[in-house]
């Protein structure tokens, strides 16, 4: 629920999608297009209305599209009895939830501190007034003491970041440990990434707990055309992303987007101008983080909202930017099969291989590793040996070959 400056219903929709990405369930919306009250950001009458909605819906938080000054969050929290945050804070929360690497965490911490610094004076003054929902207690800190300590922290983080840059541990490397090809969903908020994620994850494969712990909450093992893939829903691109959040965004994106294939989603119901601009920004950012070499399928989503003729026209104008372009409706499930076919065309180079190894004390851990990381189709145990047939991407199959030869003195055969 929030207020916005101009009557642009799209920004409210976008905020709602962001809130969902952040793990919230939206229970109400409110907007106001009038002179704001400096105390609350929205008018005093509206604040009462807001407090009423909060009470009625049992909402646990109020999210504003506009930036809130500390005094405004403070007064809103006091009036509604729940925490009031703004779009900036919501985005920080999303990045924090998704960040898995030390680098991403540091970038987020940095953005948070810079945000705090900008509001230091007001925060210290408010903290002295006493506890408020969602308000950090600053104790007896004086403004300049607080200011200096935040600045020192910023320096310390910058130093750590410099060190980390040299020895990154990206998902890319972690994924290379697995024999499944990985797919990541990219695109702006509201393009339909999560909807497609759900549509594709319908044939979700139950995963054993060992593999599960290595997957993030937004990654699933899915099957199509009898092949298993790791599918990841990313944070995605965000409209009007505050500049101070750019680096935090890139680190968060970096760790999820490195995959064997990127599905780059665009919303077909938007204007040609917006579609092209968003697609360009996505491609530029992908290039900037060094992921430009990853094969990409551009997915033109929400075709149910436009005419056949418009689909053809938009497909035509995107031809130069997108080598592979697939029109779908994630919501209605239209052309999902065609998309799967394209995915398999890009990634279907799994190899099928078999081997027989003796049963020794080393066999169990080796088999456990194989089961965890590849698609083991059969494992027939004899008295002294086990015969295995598995499928995996070629580089992983090579690793299996190495282990079979070195550790068991046996041979791998393509089948
Ligand atoms: N009409 C239509 N709406 C869609 C389609 N795909 C997604 N949406 C809607 O677009 C909004 C944003 O979708 P979501 O999957 O959350 O987008 P995300 O922010 O990219 O993850 C939701 O309200 C969806 O119901 C589609 O194919 N057609
Ligand atoms: Mg989403």
Short mmCIF file of N, CA and C and ligand atoms in Angstrom, two decimals, residues 17 20-21 188-196 233 301-305 328-332, ligand 1:
data_model
loop_
_atom_site.label_atom_id
_atom_site.label_comp_id
_atom_site.label_asym_id
_atom_site.label_seq_id
_atom_site.Cartn_x
_atom_site.Cartn_y
_atom_site.Cartn_z
N UNK A 17 4.53 -6.30 -7.72
CA UNK A 17 5.39 -7.40 -8.18
C UNK A 17 6.69 -7.46 -7.38
N UNK A 20 6.00 -8.94 -4.05
CA UNK A 20 5.88 -10.40 -4.14
C UNK A 20 7.25 -11.04 -4.28
N UNK A 21 8.11 -10.42 -5.08
CA UNK A 21 9.48 -10.92 -5.21
C UNK A 21 10.15 -10.93 -3.84
N UNK A 188 12.75 -7.71 -16.71
CA UNK A 188 12.30 -6.72 -15.73
C UNK A 188 11.23 -7.30 -14.79
N UNK A 189 11.09 -6.65 -13.66
CA UNK A 189 10.01 -6.96 -12.74
C UNK A 189 8.69 -6.91 -13.51
N UNK A 190 7.82 -7.90 -13.25
CA UNK A 190 6.50 -7.90 -13.88
C UNK A 190 6.48 -8.46 -15.30
N UNK A 191 7.64 -8.87 -15.83
CA UNK A 191 7.66 -9.43 -17.19
C UNK A 191 6.99 -10.80 -17.20
N UNK A 192 6.96 -11.44 -16.04
CA UNK A 192 6.33 -12.76 -15.94
C UNK A 192 7.31 -13.88 -15.62
N UNK A 193 8.45 -13.53 -15.04
CA UNK A 193 9.47 -14.53 -14.73
C UNK A 193 8.94 -15.61 -13.78
N UNK A 194 8.34 -15.15 -12.69
CA UNK A 194 7.86 -16.12 -11.70
C UNK A 194 6.73 -16.98 -12.27
N UNK A 195 5.90 -16.37 -13.13
CA UNK A 195 4.81 -17.14 -13.75
C UNK A 195 5.37 -18.24 -14.64
N UNK A 196 6.40 -17.90 -15.42
CA UNK A 196 7.02 -18.90 -16.29
C UNK A 196 7.76 -19.95 -15.45
N UNK A 233 14.92 -18.66 -10.83
CA UNK A 233 14.17 -17.40 -10.97
C UNK A 233 15.05 -16.31 -10.36
N UNK A 301 6.57 -12.46 -23.69
CA UNK A 301 5.49 -13.00 -22.85
C UNK A 301 4.23 -12.13 -22.92
N UNK A 302 3.12 -12.68 -22.44
CA UNK A 302 1.82 -12.01 -22.37
C UNK A 302 1.22 -11.76 -23.75
N UNK A 303 1.45 -12.68 -24.69
CA UNK A 303 0.90 -12.48 -26.03
C UNK A 303 -0.63 -12.56 -26.02
N UNK A 304 -1.19 -13.07 -24.91
CA UNK A 304 -2.66 -13.12 -24.81
C UNK A 304 -3.25 -11.72 -24.75
N UNK A 305 -2.41 -10.74 -24.44
CA UNK A 305 -2.92 -9.37 -24.29
C UNK A 305 -2.87 -8.57 -25.59
N UNK A 328 5.16 -16.34 -26.05
CA UNK A 328 4.38 -17.25 -25.18
C UNK A 328 3.37 -16.47 -24.33
N UNK A 329 2.52 -17.23 -23.65
CA UNK A 329 1.74 -16.66 -22.55
C UNK A 329 1.99 -17.57 -21.35
N UNK A 330 2.75 -17.07 -20.41
CA UNK A 330 3.08 -17.88 -19.23
C UNK A 330 1.82 -18.15 -18.42
N UNK A 331 0.92 -17.16 -18.44
CA UNK A 331 -0.31 -17.26 -17.66
C UNK A 331 -1.24 -18.34 -18.20
N UNK A 332 -1.44 -18.35 -19.53
CA UNK A 332 -2.35 -19.33 -20.13
C UNK A 332 -1.66 -20.62 -20.55
N1 LIG B 1 -2.03 -11.48 -19.25
C1 LIG B 1 -0.92 -12.07 -18.83
N2 LIG B 1 -0.45 -11.77 -17.61
C2 LIG B 1 0.69 -12.38 -17.20
C3 LIG B 1 1.37 -13.35 -18.00
N3 LIG B 1 2.46 -13.76 -17.32
C4 LIG B 1 2.45 -13.10 -16.14
N4 LIG B 1 1.39 -12.26 -16.06
C5 LIG B 1 1.01 -11.38 -14.95
O1 LIG B 1 1.99 -10.36 -14.84
C6 LIG B 1 2.23 -10.04 -13.47
C7 LIG B 1 3.69 -10.20 -13.12
O2 LIG B 1 4.04 -11.56 -13.26
P1 LIG B 1 5.25 -12.23 -12.44
O3 LIG B 1 5.38 -13.63 -12.90
O4 LIG B 1 5.10 -11.98 -11.00
O5 LIG B 1 6.45 -11.32 -13.00
P2 LIG B 1 7.96 -11.21 -12.46
O6 LIG B 1 8.02 -9.96 -11.64
O7 LIG B 1 8.78 -11.09 -13.72
O8 LIG B 1 8.28 -12.44 -11.69
C8 LIG B 1 1.32 -10.95 -12.67
O9 LIG B 1 0.16 -10.26 -12.35
C9 LIG B 1 1.03 -12.10 -13.63
O10 LIG B 1 -0.21 -12.70 -13.38
C10 LIG B 1 0.81 -13.66 -19.29
O11 LIG B 1 1.31 -14.48 -20.06
N5 LIG B 1 -0.33 -12.99 -19.63
#
